[in-house]
Amino acid sequence: MILVNDGSADLTWNSIEKICQRYNKFSGIDLGGNFGQSIALRSGFENSTGDIIVFMDGDLQHNPAYIPKLLAKLNEGYDMVGGSKESRPEGFIQSKLSSIAHYLIFKITNAKMQYYAATFRVYRRFLLENTNILKDTHRFLAAILATKGVRQTEIPISIRSRHAGKSNYKMTKLFSVIIDLVFLKFAVSYMNKPFRLFGFFGLLIFLTGLIPVIYFIFGSLFLSFNLSADYLSEFLFSIFFILVGILMISFGIVAEIGIHKLFREGDQPLFHQEENSKTVNKALIINADDFGFDSEATEAILELLENKKSPAQL
């Protein structure tokens, strides 16, 4: 079990170190700043070794007791299993905004899911190895994977109130989500073929400028147009459209050439890892009071760990 500290300003890392010293099946990662949830998830994944990966938030709104149920469903032949919220402690406005966002994600991706943005999800490792988790893409990670035709399903879960702390999500986040939806459309439709997007709009803009330019030149040569006196601004504006179109087409070509290197090879690291606490193969005893787990969750995790051949499989 890997605990990631994403630039917390409190004593989170000190608590993680104490947990890792006390329980050898836990390890911790302290990122060198606040990189966001997506990069925190990616850092945890890249430091894991198991064939099955479970992502979940640290606020314990998602009950760990559901993990065995998610794994049992995964073993029925699925590659990805998430939780669909059966109940959630949220207000009316937040609930409606969430419904609208889910509808838009469905229209963009055509992925049939009930809870797109849930972090609490179980993946087979190969899915994440072939997917780049970039900044803020965790909201749509499951939807992006679902568009690739993976075998996925959901089970109903209840989302609890926060055990401690306050949520950092505010209404201003709505604008970020809207922008992210634009990125999602690009990621789903054009991530591996950007020239189709930029080339189409570039050609459209180029032709919008080219046709008037041909008309003005033809008129000045054969129809006695006084181009400099009557149509100079229109002519220059059409030239501007031609240049913008050429620029967009060129950008599409460059993006098409660079997309493999940028998104597949991953030359540039996306996070700085300052510290790692070690993981050792030894028995685990969990004190429920230390983590805020209820007894059901504690027993479920203990049973899960006992049934595994090695902690690397967790």
PDB file of C-alpha atoms in Angstrom:
ATOM      1  CA  MET A   1       0.000   0.000   0.000  1.00  0.00           C
ATOM      2  CA  ILE A   2       1.560   3.258  -1.178  1.00  0.00           C
ATOM      3  CA  LEU A   3       0.678   6.574   0.486  1.00  0.00           C
ATOM      4  CA  VAL A   4       1.469   9.706  -1.574  1.00  0.00           C
ATOM      5  CA  ASN A   5       1.925  13.146  -0.037  1.00  0.00           C
ATOM      6  CA  ASP A   6       1.252  15.763  -2.708  1.00  0.00           C
ATOM      7  CA  GLY A   7       2.768  18.860  -1.134  1.00  0.00           C
ATOM      8  CA  SER A   8       0.612  18.930   2.006  1.00  0.00           C
ATOM      9  CA  ALA A   9       1.352  21.898   4.267  1.00  0.00           C
ATOM     10  CA  ASP A  10       0.454  20.022   7.457  1.00  0.00           C
ATOM     11  CA  LEU A  11       2.121  17.036   9.136  1.00  0.00           C
ATOM     12  CA  THR A  12       0.891  14.486   6.586  1.00  0.00           C
ATOM     13  CA  TRP A  13       4.373  13.305   5.629  1.00  0.00           C
ATOM     14  CA  ASN A  14       5.365  12.854   9.266  1.00  0.00           C
ATOM     15  CA  SER A  15       2.276  10.681   9.745  1.00  0.00           C
ATOM     16  CA  ILE A  16       3.106   8.658   6.621  1.00  0.00           C
ATOM     17  CA  GLU A  17       6.647   8.045   7.881  1.00  0.00           C
ATOM     18  CA  LYS A  18       5.335   6.802  11.221  1.00  0.00           C
ATOM     19  CA  ILE A  19       2.848   4.486   9.498  1.00  0.00           C
ATOM     20  CA  CYS A  20       5.561   3.077   7.221  1.00  0.00           C
ATOM     21  CA  GLN A  21       7.903   2.492  10.162  1.00  0.00           C
ATOM     22  CA  ARG A  22       5.189   0.719  12.104  1.00  0.00           C
ATOM     23  CA  TYR A  23       3.638  -1.304   9.280  1.00  0.00           C
ATOM     24  CA  ASN A  24       6.065  -2.822   6.793  1.00  0.00           C
ATOM     25  CA  LYS A  25       3.488  -3.399   4.076  1.00  0.00           C
ATOM     26  CA  PHE A  26       3.067   0.384   3.704  1.00  0.00           C
ATOM     27  CA  SER A  27       5.405   2.645   1.739  1.00  0.00           C
ATOM     28  CA  GLY A  28       5.307   6.400   1.244  1.00  0.00           C
ATOM     29  CA  ILE A  29       6.176   8.950  -1.432  1.00  0.00           C
ATOM     30  CA  ASP A  30       6.745  12.639  -0.683  1.00  0.00           C
ATOM     31  CA  LEU A  31       6.464  14.766  -3.826  1.00  0.00           C
ATOM     32  CA  GLY A  32       8.620  17.896  -4.006  1.00  0.00           C
ATOM     33  CA  GLY A  33       5.658  20.257  -4.267  1.00  0.00           C
ATOM     34  CA  ASN A  34       1.965  20.256  -5.100  1.00  0.00           C
ATOM     35  CA  PHE A  35       1.681  18.589  -8.513  1.00  0.00           C
ATOM     36  CA  GLY A  36      -2.011  17.726  -8.398  1.00  0.00           C
ATOM     37  CA  GLN A  37      -3.944  14.514  -7.929  1.00  0.00           C
ATOM     38  CA  SER A  38      -3.191  13.071 -11.371  1.00  0.00           C
ATOM     39  CA  ILE A  39       0.584  13.264 -10.906  1.00  0.00           C
ATOM     40  CA  ALA A  40       0.265  11.965  -7.343  1.00  0.00           C
ATOM     41  CA  LEU A  41      -1.605   8.921  -8.684  1.00  0.00           C
ATOM     42  CA  ARG A  42       0.972   8.482 -11.416  1.00  0.00           C
ATOM     43  CA  SER A  43       3.874   8.604  -8.958  1.00  0.00           C
ATOM     44  CA  GLY A  44       2.204   5.942  -6.834  1.00  0.00           C
ATOM     45  CA  PHE A  45       1.568   3.738  -9.848  1.00  0.00           C
ATOM     46  CA  GLU A  46       5.124   4.058 -11.171  1.00  0.00           C
ATOM     47  CA  ASN A  47       6.469   2.969  -7.790  1.00  0.00           C
ATOM     48  CA  SER A  48       4.145  -0.030  -7.565  1.00  0.00           C
ATOM     49  CA  THR A  49       4.829  -3.594  -8.680  1.00  0.00           C
ATOM     50  CA  GLY A  50       1.469  -5.360  -8.522  1.00  0.00           C
ATOM     51  CA  ASP A  51      -0.543  -6.656 -11.455  1.00  0.00           C
ATOM     52  CA  ILE A  52      -3.698  -5.101  -9.990  1.00  0.00           C
ATOM     53  CA  ILE A  53      -3.776  -1.436  -8.976  1.00  0.00           C
ATOM     54  CA  VAL A  54      -6.307   0.179  -6.620  1.00  0.00           C
ATOM     55  CA  PHE A  55      -6.565   3.982  -6.592  1.00  0.00           C
ATOM     56  CA  MET A  56      -8.357   5.805  -3.786  1.00  0.00           C
ATOM     57  CA  ASP A  57      -8.342   9.208  -2.094  1.00  0.00           C
ATOM     58  CA  GLY A  58      -6.902   9.706   1.365  1.00  0.00           C
ATOM     59  CA  ASP A  59     -10.018  11.313   2.860  1.00  0.00           C
ATOM     60  CA  LEU A  60     -11.650   7.872   3.356  1.00  0.00           C
ATOM     61  CA  GLN A  61     -14.944   8.957   1.809  1.00  0.00           C
ATOM     62  CA  HIS A  62     -14.577   5.730  -0.158  1.00  0.00           C
ATOM     63  CA  ASN A  63     -14.772   2.823   2.262  1.00  0.00           C
ATOM     64  CA  PRO A  64     -11.811   0.391   1.895  1.00  0.00           C
ATOM     65  CA  ALA A  65     -14.240  -2.417   2.767  1.00  0.00           C
ATOM     66  CA  TYR A  66     -15.362  -2.277  -0.889  1.00  0.00           C
ATOM     67  CA  ILE A  67     -11.899  -3.310  -2.147  1.00  0.00           C
ATOM     68  CA  PRO A  68     -12.549  -7.089  -1.875  1.00  0.00           C
ATOM     69  CA  LYS A  69     -15.848  -6.608  -3.721  1.00  0.00           C
ATOM     70  CA  LEU A  70     -14.123  -4.656  -6.507  1.00  0.00           C
ATOM     71  CA  LEU A  71     -11.455  -7.368  -6.801  1.00  0.00           C
ATOM     72  CA  ALA A  72     -14.070 -10.119  -6.856  1.00  0.00           C
ATOM     73  CA  LYS A  73     -15.826  -8.346  -9.718  1.00  0.00           C
ATOM     74  CA  LEU A  74     -12.516  -7.871 -11.516  1.00  0.00           C
ATOM     75  CA  ASN A  75     -11.886 -11.620 -11.310  1.00  0.00           C
ATOM     76  CA  GLU A  76     -15.102 -12.222 -13.246  1.00  0.00           C
ATOM     77  CA  GLY A  77     -13.186 -11.229 -16.375  1.00  0.00           C
ATOM     78  CA  TYR A  78     -13.043  -7.428 -16.257  1.00  0.00           C
ATOM     79  CA  ASP A  79     -10.023  -5.172 -16.742  1.00  0.00           C
ATOM     80  CA  MET A  80     -11.365  -2.180 -14.790  1.00  0.00           C
ATOM     81  CA  VAL A  81     -13.966  -1.998 -12.020  1.00  0.00           C
ATOM     82  CA  GLY A  82     -15.186   1.157 -10.304  1.00  0.00           C
ATOM     83  CA  GLY A  83     -17.841   2.179  -7.841  1.00  0.00           C
ATOM     84  CA  SER A  84     -21.067   3.863  -8.909  1.00  0.00           C
ATOM     85  CA  LYS A  85     -22.297   6.145  -6.155  1.00  0.00           C
ATOM     86  CA  GLU A  86     -25.402   4.665  -4.580  1.00  0.00           C
ATOM     87  CA  SER A  87     -25.517   7.551  -2.122  1.00  0.00           C
ATOM     88  CA  ARG A  88     -23.349  10.611  -1.534  1.00  0.00           C
ATOM     89  CA  PRO A  89     -23.399  13.425   1.079  1.00  0.00           C
ATOM     90  CA  GLU A  90     -23.664  16.403  -1.310  1.00  0.00           C
ATOM     91  CA  GLY A  91     -26.008  19.338  -1.856  1.00  0.00           C
ATOM     92  CA  PHE A  92     -28.676  19.726  -4.529  1.00  0.00           C
ATOM     93  CA  ILE A  93     -26.671  22.154  -6.702  1.00  0.00           C
ATOM     94  CA  GLN A  94     -23.510  20.062  -6.545  1.00  0.00           C
ATOM     95  CA  SER A  95     -25.527  16.966  -7.410  1.00  0.00           C
ATOM     96  CA  LYS A  96     -27.082  18.650 -10.477  1.00  0.00           C
ATOM     97  CA  LEU A  97     -23.738  20.009 -11.688  1.00  0.00           C
ATOM     98  CA  SER A  98     -22.255  16.543 -11.300  1.00  0.00           C
ATOM     99  CA  SER A  99     -25.109  15.069 -13.362  1.00  0.00           C
ATOM    100  CA  ILE A 100     -24.553  17.635 -16.123  1.00  0.00           C
ATOM    101  CA  ALA A 101     -20.810  16.912 -16.167  1.00  0.00           C
ATOM    102  CA  HIS A 102     -21.471  13.152 -16.379  1.00  0.00           C
ATOM    103  CA  TYR A 103     -23.886  13.708 -19.273  1.00  0.00           C
ATOM    104  CA  LEU A 104     -21.321  15.801 -21.177  1.00  0.00           C
ATOM    105  CA  ILE A 105     -18.599  13.198 -20.610  1.00  0.00           C
ATOM    106  CA  PHE A 106     -20.940  10.514 -21.947  1.00  0.00           C
ATOM    107  CA  LYS A 107     -21.742  12.569 -25.064  1.00  0.00           C
ATOM    108  CA  ILE A 108     -18.031  13.194 -25.692  1.00  0.00           C
ATOM    109  CA  THR A 109     -16.726   9.685 -25.048  1.00  0.00           C
ATOM    110  CA  ASN A 110     -19.807   7.485 -25.540  1.00  0.00           C
ATOM    111  CA  ALA A 111     -18.474   5.448 -22.622  1.00  0.00           C
ATOM    112  CA  LYS A 112     -21.334   3.951 -20.636  1.00  0.00           C
ATOM    113  CA  MET A 113     -20.531   4.553 -16.984  1.00  0.00           C
ATOM    114  CA  GLN A 114     -22.425   5.951 -14.005  1.00  0.00           C
ATOM    115  CA  TYR A 115     -19.545   7.549 -12.079  1.00  0.00           C
ATOM    116  CA  TYR A 116     -16.867   8.868 -14.434  1.00  0.00           C
ATOM    117  CA  ALA A 117     -14.791  10.982 -12.050  1.00  0.00           C
ATOM    118  CA  ALA A 118     -14.319   8.436  -9.262  1.00  0.00           C
ATOM    119  CA  THR A 119     -10.741   7.925  -8.129  1.00  0.00           C
ATOM    120  CA  PHE A 120     -11.764   4.751  -6.286  1.00  0.00           C
ATOM    121  CA  ARG A 121     -11.276   2.159  -9.003  1.00  0.00           C
ATOM    122  CA  VAL A 122      -9.426  -1.099  -9.649  1.00  0.00           C
ATOM    123  CA  TYR A 123      -7.272  -1.498 -12.783  1.00  0.00           C
ATOM    124  CA  ARG A 124      -5.223  -4.233 -14.334  1.00  0.00           C
ATOM    125  CA  ARG A 125      -1.700  -2.923 -14.610  1.00  0.00           C
ATOM    126  CA  PHE A 126      -1.379  -3.109 -18.394  1.00  0.00           C
ATOM    127  CA  LEU A 127      -4.127  -0.485 -18.794  1.00  0.00           C
ATOM    128  CA  LEU A 128      -2.175   2.129 -16.853  1.00  0.00           C
ATOM    129  CA  GLU A 129       1.175   1.208 -18.379  1.00  0.00           C
ATOM    130  CA  ASN A 130      -0.161   2.215 -21.791  1.00  0.00           C
ATOM    131  CA  THR A 131      -1.864   5.401 -20.583  1.00  0.00           C
ATOM    132  CA  ASN A 132      -0.173   8.681 -19.682  1.00  0.00           C
ATOM    133  CA  ILE A 133      -1.729  10.168 -16.546  1.00  0.00           C
ATOM    134  CA  LEU A 134      -1.119  13.884 -17.084  1.00  0.00           C
ATOM    135  CA  LYS A 135      -2.222  16.835 -14.988  1.00  0.00           C
ATOM    136  CA  ASP A 136      -5.932  16.747 -14.077  1.00  0.00           C
ATOM    137  CA  THR A 137      -6.685  13.823 -16.400  1.00  0.00           C
ATOM    138  CA  HIS A 138      -7.594  11.613 -13.428  1.00  0.00           C
ATOM    139  CA  ARG A 139     -11.168  12.933 -13.715  1.00  0.00           C
ATOM    140  CA  PHE A 140     -11.522  11.314 -17.126  1.00  0.00           C
ATOM    141  CA  LEU A 141      -9.027   8.456 -16.874  1.00  0.00           C
ATOM    142  CA  ALA A 142     -11.700   5.760 -16.674  1.00  0.00           C
ATOM    143  CA  ALA A 143     -13.687   7.307 -19.534  1.00  0.00           C
ATOM    144  CA  ILE A 144     -10.586   7.520 -21.752  1.00  0.00           C
ATOM    145  CA  LEU A 145      -9.771   3.873 -21.017  1.00  0.00           C
ATOM    146  CA  ALA A 146     -13.385   2.845 -21.632  1.00  0.00           C
ATOM    147  CA  THR A 147     -13.263   4.359 -25.129  1.00  0.00           C
ATOM    148  CA  LYS A 148     -10.497   1.868 -25.952  1.00  0.00           C
ATOM    149  CA  GLY A 149     -12.944  -0.984 -25.543  1.00  0.00           C
ATOM    150  CA  VAL A 150     -11.629  -2.402 -22.263  1.00  0.00           C
ATOM    151  CA  ARG A 151     -13.840  -4.729 -20.263  1.00  0.00           C
ATOM    152  CA  GLN A 152     -15.159  -2.516 -17.482  1.00  0.00           C
ATOM    153  CA  THR A 153     -18.058  -2.380 -15.065  1.00  0.00           C
ATOM    154  CA  GLU A 154     -19.130  -0.759 -11.793  1.00  0.00           C
ATOM    155  CA  ILE A 155     -20.629  -1.854  -8.494  1.00  0.00           C
ATOM    156  CA  PRO A 156     -22.844   0.340  -6.265  1.00  0.00           C
ATOM    157  CA  ILE A 157     -21.060   2.020  -3.356  1.00  0.00           C
ATOM    158  CA  SER A 158     -22.022   4.524  -0.669  1.00  0.00           C
ATOM    159  CA  ILE A 159     -19.773   7.559  -0.258  1.00  0.00           C
ATOM    160  CA  ARG A 160     -19.199   8.634   3.314  1.00  0.00           C
ATOM    161  CA  SER A 161     -18.715  12.066   4.837  1.00  0.00           C
ATOM    162  CA  ARG A 162     -15.107  13.213   5.205  1.00  0.00           C
ATOM    163  CA  HIS A 163     -13.357  11.779   8.262  1.00  0.00           C
ATOM    164  CA  ALA A 164     -11.217  14.925   8.670  1.00  0.00           C
ATOM    165  CA  GLY A 165     -10.188  18.083   6.837  1.00  0.00           C
ATOM    166  CA  LYS A 166     -12.053  20.125   4.238  1.00  0.00           C
ATOM    167  CA  SER A 167     -12.490  19.609   0.528  1.00  0.00           C
ATOM    168  CA  ASN A 168     -10.436  21.854  -1.778  1.00  0.00           C
ATOM    169  CA  TYR A 169     -13.107  21.678  -4.489  1.00  0.00           C
ATOM    170  CA  LYS A 170     -15.037  24.911  -4.951  1.00  0.00           C
ATOM    171  CA  MET A 171     -17.488  26.284  -7.486  1.00  0.00           C
ATOM    172  CA  THR A 172     -14.563  27.926  -9.283  1.00  0.00           C
ATOM    173  CA  LYS A 173     -13.410  24.405 -10.143  1.00  0.00           C
ATOM    174  CA  LEU A 174     -16.374  24.250 -12.518  1.00  0.00           C
ATOM    175  CA  PHE A 175     -14.531  26.395 -15.063  1.00  0.00           C
ATOM    176  CA  SER A 176     -11.510  24.106 -14.870  1.00  0.00           C
ATOM    177  CA  VAL A 177     -13.748  21.110 -15.479  1.00  0.00           C
ATOM    178  CA  ILE A 178     -15.254  22.799 -18.555  1.00  0.00           C
ATOM    179  CA  ILE A 179     -11.775  23.409 -19.954  1.00  0.00           C
ATOM    180  CA  ASP A 180     -10.840  19.824 -19.129  1.00  0.00           C
ATOM    181  CA  LEU A 181     -13.875  18.636 -21.093  1.00  0.00           C
ATOM    182  CA  VAL A 182     -12.440  20.385 -24.155  1.00  0.00           C
ATOM    183  CA  PHE A 183      -9.182  18.518 -23.552  1.00  0.00           C
ATOM    184  CA  LEU A 184     -11.136  15.283 -23.117  1.00  0.00           C
ATOM    185  CA  LYS A 185     -12.703  15.722 -26.550  1.00  0.00           C
ATOM    186  CA  PHE A 186      -9.234  16.268 -28.001  1.00  0.00           C
ATOM    187  CA  ALA A 187      -7.807  13.287 -26.117  1.00  0.00           C
ATOM    188  CA  VAL A 188     -10.572  10.947 -27.236  1.00  0.00           C
ATOM    189  CA  SER A 189     -10.804  12.059 -30.871  1.00  0.00           C
ATOM    190  CA  TYR A 190      -7.454  13.553 -31.843  1.00  0.00           C
ATOM    191  CA  MET A 191      -4.744  12.613 -29.333  1.00  0.00           C
ATOM    192  CA  ASN A 192      -3.034  10.245 -31.752  1.00  0.00           C
ATOM    193  CA  LYS A 193      -3.958  12.169 -34.895  1.00  0.00           C
ATOM    194  CA  PRO A 194      -3.753  15.923 -34.142  1.00  0.00           C
ATOM    195  CA  PHE A 195      -3.313  16.835 -37.814  1.00  0.00           C
ATOM    196  CA  ARG A 196      -6.933  15.904 -38.461  1.00  0.00           C
ATOM    197  CA  LEU A 197      -8.030  18.630 -36.058  1.00  0.00           C
ATOM    198  CA  PHE A 198      -5.544  21.368 -36.897  1.00  0.00           C
ATOM    199  CA  GLY A 199      -5.400  20.415 -40.558  1.00  0.00           C
ATOM    200  CA  PHE A 200      -9.184  20.608 -40.958  1.00  0.00           C
ATOM    201  CA  PHE A 201      -9.567  24.017 -39.320  1.00  0.00           C
ATOM    202  CA  GLY A 202      -6.354  25.253 -40.927  1.00  0.00           C
ATOM    203  CA  LEU A 203      -7.581  24.282 -44.395  1.00  0.00           C
ATOM    204  CA  LEU A 204     -10.988  25.841 -43.709  1.00  0.00           C
ATOM    205  CA  ILE A 205      -9.428  29.146 -42.648  1.00  0.00           C
ATOM    206  CA  PHE A 206      -6.947  29.019 -45.539  1.00  0.00           C
ATOM    207  CA  LEU A 207      -9.741  28.599 -48.092  1.00  0.00           C
ATOM    208  CA  THR A 208     -11.792  31.332 -46.393  1.00  0.00           C
ATOM    209  CA  GLY A 209      -8.929  33.720 -47.111  1.00  0.00           C
ATOM    210  CA  LEU A 210      -7.845  32.281 -50.476  1.00  0.00           C
ATOM    211  CA  ILE A 211     -11.190  32.576 -52.251  1.00  0.00           C
ATOM    212  CA  PRO A 212     -11.569  36.363 -51.641  1.00  0.00           C
ATOM    213  CA  VAL A 213      -7.911  36.936 -52.582  1.00  0.00           C
ATOM    214  CA  ILE A 214      -8.458  35.188 -55.919  1.00  0.00           C
ATOM    215  CA  TYR A 215     -11.620  37.245 -56.429  1.00  0.00           C
ATOM    216  CA  PHE A 216      -9.869  40.563 -55.685  1.00  0.00           C
ATOM    217  CA  ILE A 217      -6.881  39.743 -57.896  1.00  0.00           C
ATOM    218  CA  PHE A 218      -9.148  38.620 -60.733  1.00  0.00           C
ATOM    219  CA  GLY A 219     -11.234  41.785 -60.351  1.00  0.00           C
ATOM    220  CA  SER A 220      -8.205  44.058 -60.345  1.00  0.00           C
ATOM    221  CA  LEU A 221      -6.862  42.431 -63.528  1.00  0.00           C
ATOM    222  CA  PHE A 222     -10.036  41.950 -65.555  1.00  0.00           C
ATOM    223  CA  LEU A 223     -12.892  43.910 -63.918  1.00  0.00           C
ATOM    224  CA  SER A 224     -11.211  47.258 -63.283  1.00  0.00           C
ATOM    225  CA  PHE A 225     -11.275  46.922 -59.482  1.00  0.00           C
ATOM    226  CA  ASN A 226      -9.345  49.657 -57.709  1.00  0.00           C
ATOM    227  CA  LEU A 227      -7.828  47.300 -55.150  1.00  0.00           C
ATOM    228  CA  SER A 228      -5.762  49.839 -53.206  1.00  0.00           C
ATOM    229  CA  ALA A 229      -8.581  52.385 -52.976  1.00  0.00           C
ATOM    230  CA  ASP A 230     -11.712  50.258 -52.487  1.00  0.00           C
ATOM    231  CA  TYR A 231     -10.739  46.806 -51.239  1.00  0.00           C
ATOM    232  CA  LEU A 232      -7.381  47.178 -49.492  1.00  0.00           C
ATOM    233  CA  SER A 233      -8.597  46.307 -45.964  1.00  0.00           C
ATOM    234  CA  GLU A 234     -10.615  43.322 -47.216  1.00  0.00           C
ATOM    235  CA  PHE A 235      -7.646  42.111 -49.243  1.00  0.00           C
ATOM    236  CA  LEU A 236      -5.251  42.369 -46.300  1.00  0.00           C
ATOM    237  CA  PHE A 237      -7.753  40.643 -44.008  1.00  0.00           C
ATOM    238  CA  SER A 238      -8.015  37.768 -46.504  1.00  0.00           C
ATOM    239  CA  ILE A 239      -4.200  37.532 -46.609  1.00  0.00           C
ATOM    240  CA  PHE A 240      -4.247  37.329 -42.803  1.00  0.00           C
ATOM    241  CA  PHE A 241      -6.680  34.392 -42.994  1.00  0.00           C
ATOM    242  CA  ILE A 242      -4.376  32.616 -45.439  1.00  0.00           C
ATOM    243  CA  LEU A 243      -1.411  33.039 -43.095  1.00  0.00           C
ATOM    244  CA  VAL A 244      -3.388  31.809 -40.080  1.00  0.00           C
ATOM    245  CA  GLY A 245      -4.525  28.777 -42.064  1.00  0.00           C
ATOM    246  CA  ILE A 246      -0.970  27.965 -43.103  1.00  0.00           C
ATOM    247  CA  LEU A 247       0.150  28.379 -39.484  1.00  0.00           C
ATOM    248  CA  MET A 248      -2.509  25.963 -38.192  1.00  0.00           C
ATOM    249  CA  ILE A 249      -1.689  23.382 -40.875  1.00  0.00           C
ATOM    250  CA  SER A 250       2.013  23.673 -40.007  1.00  0.00           C
ATOM    251  CA  PHE A 251       1.243  23.301 -36.323  1.00  0.00           C
ATOM    252  CA  GLY A 252      -0.771  20.160 -37.083  1.00  0.00           C
ATOM    253  CA  ILE A 253       2.145  18.679 -39.003  1.00  0.00           C
ATOM    254  CA  VAL A 254       4.583  19.427 -36.176  1.00  0.00           C
ATOM    255  CA  ALA A 255       2.152  17.996 -33.604  1.00  0.00           C
ATOM    256  CA  GLU A 256       1.705  14.849 -35.688  1.00  0.00           C
ATOM    257  CA  ILE A 257       5.470  14.381 -35.886  1.00  0.00           C
ATOM    258  CA  GLY A 258       6.038  15.047 -32.189  1.00  0.00           C
ATOM    259  CA  ILE A 259       3.029  13.232 -30.708  1.00  0.00           C
ATOM    260  CA  HIS A 260       4.783   9.866 -30.432  1.00  0.00           C
ATOM    261  CA  LYS A 261       7.793  11.308 -28.625  1.00  0.00           C
ATOM    262  CA  LEU A 262       5.709  13.525 -26.356  1.00  0.00           C
ATOM    263  CA  PHE A 263       3.062  11.056 -25.225  1.00  0.00           C
ATOM    264  CA  ARG A 264       4.709   7.663 -25.703  1.00  0.00           C
ATOM    265  CA  GLU A 265       8.363   7.988 -24.829  1.00  0.00           C
ATOM    266  CA  GLY A 266       7.902  10.318 -21.849  1.00  0.00           C
ATOM    267  CA  ASP A 267      11.376  11.870 -21.904  1.00  0.00           C
ATOM    268  CA  GLN A 268      10.550  14.565 -19.343  1.00  0.00           C
ATOM    269  CA  PRO A 269       9.721  13.555 -15.741  1.00  0.00           C
ATOM    270  CA  LEU A 270       6.377  14.903 -14.536  1.00  0.00           C
ATOM    271  CA  PHE A 271       7.155  14.875 -10.822  1.00  0.00           C
ATOM    272  CA  HIS A 272      10.119  15.115  -8.462  1.00  0.00           C
ATOM    273  CA  GLN A 273      10.295  12.396  -5.844  1.00  0.00           C
ATOM    274  CA  GLU A 274      12.138  13.520  -2.755  1.00  0.00           C
ATOM    275  CA  GLU A 275      11.832  10.550  -0.403  1.00  0.00           C
ATOM    276  CA  ASN A 276      10.820   6.898  -0.438  1.00  0.00           C
ATOM    277  CA  SER A 277      10.111   4.846   2.651  1.00  0.00           C
ATOM    278  CA  LYS A 278      10.974   1.165   2.288  1.00  0.00           C
ATOM    279  CA  THR A 279       8.582  -1.743   1.962  1.00  0.00           C
ATOM    280  CA  VAL A 280       9.500  -5.029   3.676  1.00  0.00           C
ATOM    281  CA  ASN A 281       7.903  -8.492   3.411  1.00  0.00           C
ATOM    282  CA  LYS A 282       6.589  -8.973   6.974  1.00  0.00           C
ATOM    283  CA  ALA A 283       3.303  -9.553   8.746  1.00  0.00           C
ATOM    284  CA  LEU A 284       0.866  -6.658   9.141  1.00  0.00           C
ATOM    285  CA  ILE A 285      -1.268  -5.777  12.132  1.00  0.00           C
ATOM    286  CA  ILE A 286      -3.599  -2.820  11.661  1.00  0.00           C
ATOM    287  CA  ASN A 287      -4.947  -0.732  14.492  1.00  0.00           C
ATOM    288  CA  ALA A 288      -8.257   0.675  13.242  1.00  0.00           C
ATOM    289  CA  ASP A 289      -7.939   3.788  15.391  1.00  0.00           C
ATOM    290  CA  ASP A 290      -4.744   4.822  13.587  1.00  0.00           C
ATOM    291  CA  PHE A 291      -6.464   5.144  10.223  1.00  0.00           C
ATOM    292  CA  GLY A 292     -10.061   6.039  11.009  1.00  0.00           C
ATOM    293  CA  PHE A 293     -11.235   2.721   9.445  1.00  0.00           C
ATOM    294  CA  ASP A 294     -14.272   1.014  10.862  1.00  0.00           C
ATOM    295  CA  SER A 295     -13.935  -2.605  11.954  1.00  0.00           C
ATOM    296  CA  GLU A 296     -15.485  -3.922   8.729  1.00  0.00           C
ATOM    297  CA  ALA A 297     -12.904  -2.081   6.608  1.00  0.00           C
ATOM    298  CA  THR A 298     -10.031  -3.274   8.820  1.00  0.00           C
ATOM    299  CA  GLU A 299     -11.113  -6.915   8.616  1.00  0.00           C
ATOM    300  CA  ALA A 300     -11.541  -6.628   4.843  1.00  0.00           C
ATOM    301  CA  ILE A 301      -8.011  -5.282   4.354  1.00  0.00           C
ATOM    302  CA  LEU A 302      -6.499  -7.890   6.685  1.00  0.00           C
ATOM    303  CA  GLU A 303      -8.299 -10.678   4.842  1.00  0.00           C
ATOM    304  CA  LEU A 304      -7.177  -9.231   1.514  1.00  0.00           C
ATOM    305  CA  LEU A 305      -3.532  -9.100   2.595  1.00  0.00           C
ATOM    306  CA  GLU A 306      -3.595 -12.575   4.091  1.00  0.00           C
ATOM    307  CA  ASN A 307      -4.982 -14.092   0.900  1.00  0.00           C
ATOM    308  CA  LYS A 308      -2.232 -12.561  -1.262  1.00  0.00           C
ATOM    309  CA  LYS A 309       0.905 -14.576  -1.996  1.00  0.00           C
ATOM    310  CA  SER A 310       3.086 -11.503  -1.629  1.00  0.00           C
ATOM    311  CA  PRO A 311       2.543  -7.802  -0.869  1.00  0.00           C
ATOM    312  CA  ALA A 312       3.791  -7.014  -4.368  1.00  0.00           C
ATOM    313  CA  GLN A 313       0.477  -8.332  -5.663  1.00  0.00           C
ATOM    314  CA  LEU A 314      -1.488  -5.758  -3.668  1.00  0.00           C
TER     315      LEU A 314
END
